[in-house]
Tab-separated table of C-alpha atoms in Angstrom:
chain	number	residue	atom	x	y	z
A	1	UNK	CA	-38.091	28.893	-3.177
A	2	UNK	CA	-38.131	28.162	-7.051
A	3	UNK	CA	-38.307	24.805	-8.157
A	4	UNK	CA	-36.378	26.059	-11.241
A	5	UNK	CA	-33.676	28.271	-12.682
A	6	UNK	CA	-32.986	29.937	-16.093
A	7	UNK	CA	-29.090	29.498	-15.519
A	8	UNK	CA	-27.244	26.151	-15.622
A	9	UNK	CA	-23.201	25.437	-15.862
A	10	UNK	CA	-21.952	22.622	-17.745
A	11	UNK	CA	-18.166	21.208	-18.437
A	12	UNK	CA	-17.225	20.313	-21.683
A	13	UNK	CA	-14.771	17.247	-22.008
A	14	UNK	CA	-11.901	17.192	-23.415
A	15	UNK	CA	-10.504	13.614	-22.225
A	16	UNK	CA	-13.943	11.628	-22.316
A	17	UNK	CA	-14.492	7.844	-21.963
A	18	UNK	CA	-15.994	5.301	-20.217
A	19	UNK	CA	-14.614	5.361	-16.529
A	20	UNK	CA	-13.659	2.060	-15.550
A	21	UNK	CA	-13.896	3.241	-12.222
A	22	UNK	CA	-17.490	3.769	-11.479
A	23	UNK	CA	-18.880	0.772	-13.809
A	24	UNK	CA	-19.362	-1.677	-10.583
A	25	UNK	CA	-22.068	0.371	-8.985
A	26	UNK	CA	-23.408	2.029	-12.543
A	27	UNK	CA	-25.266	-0.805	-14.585
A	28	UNK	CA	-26.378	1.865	-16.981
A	29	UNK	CA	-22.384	2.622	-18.522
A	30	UNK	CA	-20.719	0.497	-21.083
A	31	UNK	CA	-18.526	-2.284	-19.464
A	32	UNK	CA	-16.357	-1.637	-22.585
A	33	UNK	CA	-15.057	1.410	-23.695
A	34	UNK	CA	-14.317	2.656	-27.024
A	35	UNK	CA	-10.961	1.478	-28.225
A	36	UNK	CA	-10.577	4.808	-30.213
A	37	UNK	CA	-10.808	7.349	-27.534
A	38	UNK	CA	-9.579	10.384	-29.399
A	39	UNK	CA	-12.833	9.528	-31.431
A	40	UNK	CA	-15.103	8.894	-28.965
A	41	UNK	CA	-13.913	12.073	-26.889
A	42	UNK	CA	-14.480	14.065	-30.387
A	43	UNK	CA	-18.131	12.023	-30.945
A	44	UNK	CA	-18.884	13.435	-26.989
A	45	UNK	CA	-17.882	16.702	-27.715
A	46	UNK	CA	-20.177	16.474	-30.944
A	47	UNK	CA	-23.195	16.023	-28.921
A	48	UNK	CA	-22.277	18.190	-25.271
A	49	UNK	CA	-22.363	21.324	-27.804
A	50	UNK	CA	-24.970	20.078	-29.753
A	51	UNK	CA	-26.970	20.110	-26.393
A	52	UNK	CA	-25.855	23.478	-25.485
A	53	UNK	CA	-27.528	24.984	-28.878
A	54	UNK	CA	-30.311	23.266	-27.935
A	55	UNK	CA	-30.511	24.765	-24.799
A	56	UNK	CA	-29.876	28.297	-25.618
A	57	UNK	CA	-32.628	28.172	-28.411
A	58	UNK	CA	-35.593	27.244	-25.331
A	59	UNK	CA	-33.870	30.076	-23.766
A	60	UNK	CA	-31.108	28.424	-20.889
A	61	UNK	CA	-28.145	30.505	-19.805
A	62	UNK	CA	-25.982	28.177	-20.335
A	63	UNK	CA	-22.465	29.007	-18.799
A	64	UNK	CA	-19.627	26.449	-20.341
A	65	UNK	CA	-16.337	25.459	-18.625
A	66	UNK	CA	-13.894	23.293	-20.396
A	67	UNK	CA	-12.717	20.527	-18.703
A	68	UNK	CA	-8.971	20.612	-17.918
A	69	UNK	CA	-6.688	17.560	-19.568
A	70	UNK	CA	-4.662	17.028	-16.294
A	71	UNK	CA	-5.826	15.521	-14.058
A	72	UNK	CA	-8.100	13.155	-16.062
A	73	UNK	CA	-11.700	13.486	-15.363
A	74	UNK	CA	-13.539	11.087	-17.468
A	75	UNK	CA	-17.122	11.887	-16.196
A	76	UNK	CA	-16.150	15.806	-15.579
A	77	UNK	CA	-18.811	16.041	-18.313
A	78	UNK	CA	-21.571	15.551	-15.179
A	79	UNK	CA	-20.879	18.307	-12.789
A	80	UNK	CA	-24.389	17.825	-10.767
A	81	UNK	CA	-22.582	14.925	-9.261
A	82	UNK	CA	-19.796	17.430	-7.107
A	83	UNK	CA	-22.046	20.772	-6.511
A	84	UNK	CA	-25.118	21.972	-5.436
A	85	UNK	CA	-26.063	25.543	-5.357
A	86	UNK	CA	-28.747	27.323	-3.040
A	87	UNK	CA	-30.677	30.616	-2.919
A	88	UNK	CA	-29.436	31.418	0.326
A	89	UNK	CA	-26.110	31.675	-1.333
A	90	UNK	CA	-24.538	28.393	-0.236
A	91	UNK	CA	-22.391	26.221	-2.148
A	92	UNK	CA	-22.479	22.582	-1.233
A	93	UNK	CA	-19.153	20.359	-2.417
A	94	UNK	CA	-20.354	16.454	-2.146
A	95	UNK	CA	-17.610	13.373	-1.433
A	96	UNK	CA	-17.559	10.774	-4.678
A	97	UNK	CA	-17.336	7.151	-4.522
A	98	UNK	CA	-14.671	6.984	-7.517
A	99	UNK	CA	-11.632	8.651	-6.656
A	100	UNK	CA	-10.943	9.629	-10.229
A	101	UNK	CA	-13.879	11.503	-9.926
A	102	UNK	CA	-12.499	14.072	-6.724
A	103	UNK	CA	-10.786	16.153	-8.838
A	104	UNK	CA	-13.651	17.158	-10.883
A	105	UNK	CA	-14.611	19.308	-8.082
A	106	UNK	CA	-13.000	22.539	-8.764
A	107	UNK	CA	-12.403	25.471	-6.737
A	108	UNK	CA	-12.048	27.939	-9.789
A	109	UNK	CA	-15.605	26.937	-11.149
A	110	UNK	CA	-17.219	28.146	-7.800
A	111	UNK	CA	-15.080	31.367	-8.006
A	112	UNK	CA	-16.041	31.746	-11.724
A	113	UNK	CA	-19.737	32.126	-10.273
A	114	UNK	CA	-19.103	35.140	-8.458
A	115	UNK	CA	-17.313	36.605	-11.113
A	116	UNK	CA	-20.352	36.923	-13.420
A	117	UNK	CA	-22.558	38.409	-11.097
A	118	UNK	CA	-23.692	35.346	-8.450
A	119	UNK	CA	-23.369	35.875	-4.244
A	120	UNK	CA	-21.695	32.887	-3.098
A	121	UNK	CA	-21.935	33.250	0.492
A	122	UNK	CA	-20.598	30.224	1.831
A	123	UNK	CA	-19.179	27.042	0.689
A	124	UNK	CA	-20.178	24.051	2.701
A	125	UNK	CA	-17.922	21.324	2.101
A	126	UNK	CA	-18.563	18.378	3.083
A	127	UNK	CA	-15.924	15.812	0.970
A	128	UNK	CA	-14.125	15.003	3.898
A	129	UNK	CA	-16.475	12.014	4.705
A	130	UNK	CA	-14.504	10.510	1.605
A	131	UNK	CA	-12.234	9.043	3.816
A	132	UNK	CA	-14.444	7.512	5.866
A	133	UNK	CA	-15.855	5.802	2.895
A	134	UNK	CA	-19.133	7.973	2.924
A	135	UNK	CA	-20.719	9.521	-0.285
A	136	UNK	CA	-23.365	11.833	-1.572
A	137	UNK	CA	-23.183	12.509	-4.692
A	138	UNK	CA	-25.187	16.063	-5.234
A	139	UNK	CA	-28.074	15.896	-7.121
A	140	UNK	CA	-27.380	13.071	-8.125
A	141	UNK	CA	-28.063	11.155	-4.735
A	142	UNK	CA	-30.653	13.934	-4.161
A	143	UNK	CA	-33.404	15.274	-6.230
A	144	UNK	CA	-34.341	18.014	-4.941
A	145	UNK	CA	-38.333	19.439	-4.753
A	146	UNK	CA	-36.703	23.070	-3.524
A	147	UNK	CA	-40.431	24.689	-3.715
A	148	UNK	CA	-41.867	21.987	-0.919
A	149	UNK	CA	-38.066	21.462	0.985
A	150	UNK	CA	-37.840	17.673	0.097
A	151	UNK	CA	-35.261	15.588	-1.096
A	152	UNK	CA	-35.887	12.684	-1.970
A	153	UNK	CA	-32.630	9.911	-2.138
A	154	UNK	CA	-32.231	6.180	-2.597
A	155	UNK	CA	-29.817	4.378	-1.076
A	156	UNK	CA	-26.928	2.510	-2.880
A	157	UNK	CA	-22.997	3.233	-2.459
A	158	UNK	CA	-22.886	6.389	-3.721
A	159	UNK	CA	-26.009	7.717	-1.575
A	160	UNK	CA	-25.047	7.457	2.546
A	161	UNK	CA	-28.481	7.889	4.411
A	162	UNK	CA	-26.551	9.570	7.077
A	163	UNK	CA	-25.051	11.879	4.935
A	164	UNK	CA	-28.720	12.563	3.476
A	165	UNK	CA	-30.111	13.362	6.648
A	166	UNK	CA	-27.183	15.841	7.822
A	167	UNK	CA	-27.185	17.651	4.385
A	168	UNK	CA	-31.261	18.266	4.485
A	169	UNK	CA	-30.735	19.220	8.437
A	170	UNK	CA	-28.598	22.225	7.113
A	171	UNK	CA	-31.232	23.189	4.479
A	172	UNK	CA	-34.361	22.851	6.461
A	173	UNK	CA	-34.775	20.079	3.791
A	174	UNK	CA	-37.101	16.909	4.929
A	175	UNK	CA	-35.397	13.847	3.766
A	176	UNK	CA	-37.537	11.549	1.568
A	177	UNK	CA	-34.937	8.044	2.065
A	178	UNK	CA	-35.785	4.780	0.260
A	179	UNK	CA	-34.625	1.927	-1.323
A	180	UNK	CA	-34.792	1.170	-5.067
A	181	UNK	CA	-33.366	-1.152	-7.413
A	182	UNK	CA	-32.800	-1.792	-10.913
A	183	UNK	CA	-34.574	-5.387	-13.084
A	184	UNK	CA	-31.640	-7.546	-11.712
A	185	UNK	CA	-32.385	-6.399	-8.014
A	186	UNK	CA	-29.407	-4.093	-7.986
A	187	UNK	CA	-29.461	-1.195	-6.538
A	188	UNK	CA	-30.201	1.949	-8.639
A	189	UNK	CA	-26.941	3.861	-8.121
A	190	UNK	CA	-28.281	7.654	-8.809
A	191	UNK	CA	-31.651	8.524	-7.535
A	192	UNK	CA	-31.683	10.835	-10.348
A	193	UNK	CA	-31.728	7.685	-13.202
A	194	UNK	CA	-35.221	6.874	-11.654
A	195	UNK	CA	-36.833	10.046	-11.332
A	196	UNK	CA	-37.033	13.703	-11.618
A	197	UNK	CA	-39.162	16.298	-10.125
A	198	UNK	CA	-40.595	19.342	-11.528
A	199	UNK	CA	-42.470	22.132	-10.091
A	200	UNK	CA	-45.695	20.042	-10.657
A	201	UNK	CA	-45.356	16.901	-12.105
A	202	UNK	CA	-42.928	13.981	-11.582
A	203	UNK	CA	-41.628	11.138	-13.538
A	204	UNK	CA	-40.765	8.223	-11.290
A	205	UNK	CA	-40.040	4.505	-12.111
A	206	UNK	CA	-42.285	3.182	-9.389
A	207	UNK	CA	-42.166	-0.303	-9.635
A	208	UNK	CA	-38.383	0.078	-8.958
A	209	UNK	CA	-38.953	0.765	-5.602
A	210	UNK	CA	-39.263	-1.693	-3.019
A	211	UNK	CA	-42.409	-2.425	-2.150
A	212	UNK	CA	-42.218	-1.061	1.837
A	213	UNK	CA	-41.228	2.224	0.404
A	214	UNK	CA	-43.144	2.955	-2.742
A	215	UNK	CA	-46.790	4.006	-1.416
A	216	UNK	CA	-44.520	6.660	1.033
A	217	UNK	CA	-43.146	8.080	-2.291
A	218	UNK	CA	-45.988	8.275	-3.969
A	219	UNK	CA	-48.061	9.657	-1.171
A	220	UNK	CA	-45.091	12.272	-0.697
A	221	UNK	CA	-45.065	13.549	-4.501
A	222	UNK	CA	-49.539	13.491	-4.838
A	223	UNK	CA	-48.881	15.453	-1.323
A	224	UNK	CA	-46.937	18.281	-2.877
A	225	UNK	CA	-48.816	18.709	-5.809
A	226	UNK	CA	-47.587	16.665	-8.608
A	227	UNK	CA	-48.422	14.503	-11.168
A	228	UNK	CA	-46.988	11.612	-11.062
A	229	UNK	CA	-46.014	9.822	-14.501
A	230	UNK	CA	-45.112	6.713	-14.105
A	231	UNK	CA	-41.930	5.011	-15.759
A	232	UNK	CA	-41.160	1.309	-16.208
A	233	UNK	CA	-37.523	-0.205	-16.089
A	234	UNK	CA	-37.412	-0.295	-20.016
A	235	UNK	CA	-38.193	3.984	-19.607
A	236	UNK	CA	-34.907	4.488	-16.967
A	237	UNK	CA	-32.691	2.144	-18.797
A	238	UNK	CA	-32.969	5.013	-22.231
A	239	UNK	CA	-32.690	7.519	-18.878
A	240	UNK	CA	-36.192	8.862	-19.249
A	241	UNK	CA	-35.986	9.440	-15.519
A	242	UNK	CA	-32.842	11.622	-15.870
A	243	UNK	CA	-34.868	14.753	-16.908
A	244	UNK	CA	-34.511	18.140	-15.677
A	245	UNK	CA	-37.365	21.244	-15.605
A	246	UNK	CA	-35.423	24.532	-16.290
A	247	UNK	CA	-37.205	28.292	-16.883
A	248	UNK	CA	-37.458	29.967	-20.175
A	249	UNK	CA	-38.004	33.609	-21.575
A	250	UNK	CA	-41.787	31.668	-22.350
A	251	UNK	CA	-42.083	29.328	-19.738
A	252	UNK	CA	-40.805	26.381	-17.887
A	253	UNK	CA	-38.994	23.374	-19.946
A	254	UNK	CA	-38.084	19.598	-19.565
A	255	UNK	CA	-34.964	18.673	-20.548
A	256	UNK	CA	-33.687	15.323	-21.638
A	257	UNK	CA	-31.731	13.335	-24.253
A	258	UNK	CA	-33.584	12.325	-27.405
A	259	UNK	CA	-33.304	8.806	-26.329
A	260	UNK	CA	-35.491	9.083	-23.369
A	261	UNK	CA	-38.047	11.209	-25.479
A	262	UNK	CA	-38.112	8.219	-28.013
A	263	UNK	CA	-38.815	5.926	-24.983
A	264	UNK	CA	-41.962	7.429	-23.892
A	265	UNK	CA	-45.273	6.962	-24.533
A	266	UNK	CA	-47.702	9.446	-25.962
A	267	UNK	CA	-49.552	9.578	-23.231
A	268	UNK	CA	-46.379	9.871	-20.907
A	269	UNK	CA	-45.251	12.991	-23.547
A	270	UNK	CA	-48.704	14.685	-23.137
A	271	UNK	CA	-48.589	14.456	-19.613
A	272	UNK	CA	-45.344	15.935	-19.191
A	273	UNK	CA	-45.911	18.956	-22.012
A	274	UNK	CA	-48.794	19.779	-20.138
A	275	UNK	CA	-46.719	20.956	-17.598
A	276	UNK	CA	-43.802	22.268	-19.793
A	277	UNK	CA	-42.413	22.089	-23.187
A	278	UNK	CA	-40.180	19.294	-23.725
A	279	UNK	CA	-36.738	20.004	-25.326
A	280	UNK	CA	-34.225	17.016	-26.485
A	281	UNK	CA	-31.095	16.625	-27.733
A	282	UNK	CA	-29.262	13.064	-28.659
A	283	UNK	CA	-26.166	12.392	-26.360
A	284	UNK	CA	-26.694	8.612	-27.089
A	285	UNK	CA	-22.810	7.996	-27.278
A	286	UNK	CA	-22.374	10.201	-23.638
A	287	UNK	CA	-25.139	7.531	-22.078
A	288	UNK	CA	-23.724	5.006	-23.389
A	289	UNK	CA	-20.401	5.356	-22.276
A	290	UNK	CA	-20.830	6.674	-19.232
A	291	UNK	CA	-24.276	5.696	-18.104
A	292	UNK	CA	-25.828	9.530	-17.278
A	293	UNK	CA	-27.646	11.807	-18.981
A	294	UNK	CA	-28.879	15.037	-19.603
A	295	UNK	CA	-30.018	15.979	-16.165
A	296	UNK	CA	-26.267	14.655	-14.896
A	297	UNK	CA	-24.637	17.435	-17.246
A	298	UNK	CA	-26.577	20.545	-16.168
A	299	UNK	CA	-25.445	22.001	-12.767
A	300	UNK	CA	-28.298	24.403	-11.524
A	301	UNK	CA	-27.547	27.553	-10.260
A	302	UNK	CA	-29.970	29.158	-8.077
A	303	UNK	CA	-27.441	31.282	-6.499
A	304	UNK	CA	-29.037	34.702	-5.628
A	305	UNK	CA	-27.635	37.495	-8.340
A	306	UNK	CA	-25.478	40.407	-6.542
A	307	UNK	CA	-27.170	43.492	-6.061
């Protein structure tokens, strides 16, 4: 399996703000949102296309769905959260702590997929564990090394180690679980703020995780090939860990907001353009409102193209 795809989907908001909803297990969001939200919703706008231009430049089919006004989505603008796709054809559909967040998933989205030319073979939902106050939330919870069948996860509210285990059973995934927290001791809500795996090198905040878990992590990553650069708490608080390795008409790319570019090293930016070219764009008033990032707003699609 690829680690990467040339095709991505991404919804554009049209009701964005802070979501007072998620802010108790995100540390990363604002705890106060803009006062003028027809402003900030424009401002988010602003920089979600700005991104897309970006993208299309290094070479990303970028497919765009607007977000729909009612219901209100405030985070619709990070789909990874909701869906996972596969190259088998499947079509995962993950259960969300927030329940203003449930109604991002979206039927027509999956069916919009087949229309331009993807086999969706199956849709595996698996949302109903909402009600028994179980979550995954796609790749965000999971990071995904598809070329070596890994995911790795940490655990916090939004990431059920049960629900990690049953979801790599039914992709012959092995489940990489650990615990990691943030420089108050909190847990790190997304797996996915802390690190991001390429096809052969990986960015990881490792002194984030705990100290019974870390070498196991390491060890995994060195295992499979990669290079590991290392981030420190300062790196995943400007979301350098919330990167994302696409494929290009001349090669593979990193992704990532122009924050988390600004917050690395030299070094760190050598290492990692080594392995790829690194492409930026700034979505500094999307982080800070809602406390993702670029890798949050692209949805792979490795669905398998219709003969």
């Amino acid at each position: 399996m690829s680690q990467t795809t040339n095709t991505v989907f991404l919804v554009r908001p049209c009701r964005f703000q802070s979501n007072p909803h998620t802010a108790a297990s995100n540390a990363f969001q604002a705890r106060e949102p803009d006062d003028d939200l027809s402003a900030s919703n424009m401002l988010a706008q602003q920089q979600f296309d700005r991104l897309v231009v970006e993208l299309r430049k290094a070479g990303v089919n970028c497919l765009v769905f607007d977000d729909t006004p009612d219901p209100h989505t405030p985070d619709s603008v990070f789909p990874n959260n909701w869906i996972s796709t596969h190259d088998d054809g499947r079509v995962f559909l993950y259960p969300m702590e927030a329940v203003n967040r449930r109604t991002e998933r979206r039927g027509d989205i999956v069916d919009a997929l087949g229309r331009v030319g993807f086999d969706v073979r199956e849709v595996v939902n698996i949302s109903d564990s909402e009600s028994d106050g179980r979550y995954l939330e796609g790749t965000g919870s999971l990071v995904l090394d598809r070329a070596n069948c890994i995911a790795y996860a940490c655990r916090s509210s939004r990431t059920d180690a049960g629900l990690v285990d049953s979801v790599c059973a039914r992709l012959g995934y092995r489940a990489e679980i650990f615990s990691a927290t943030d420089r108050a001791g909190l847990p790190v809500y997304h797996t996915n703020v802390m690190m991001f795996v390429g096809t052969t090198v990986a960015a990881v905040c490792l002194e984030s995780i705990v100290a019974e878990d870390r070498e196991r992590v390491a060890e995994s990553l060195t295992a499979t090939g990669h290079e590991i650069v290392d981030l420190s708490f300062d790196q995943i608080e400007q979301f350098a860990g919330n990167m994302l390795e696409l494929s290009g008409p001349e090669g593979s790319l990193i992704a990532m907001s122009s924050q988390a570019f600004t917050s690395l090293t030299d070094v760190q930016r050598d290492q990692l353009s080594w392995h790829a070219r690194l492409v930026r764009s700034d979505i500094s008033h999307i982080e800070g409102q809602s406390g993702g990032s670029v890798r949050c707003m692209l949805a792979e699609v490795h669905l398998p193209k219709r003969a």
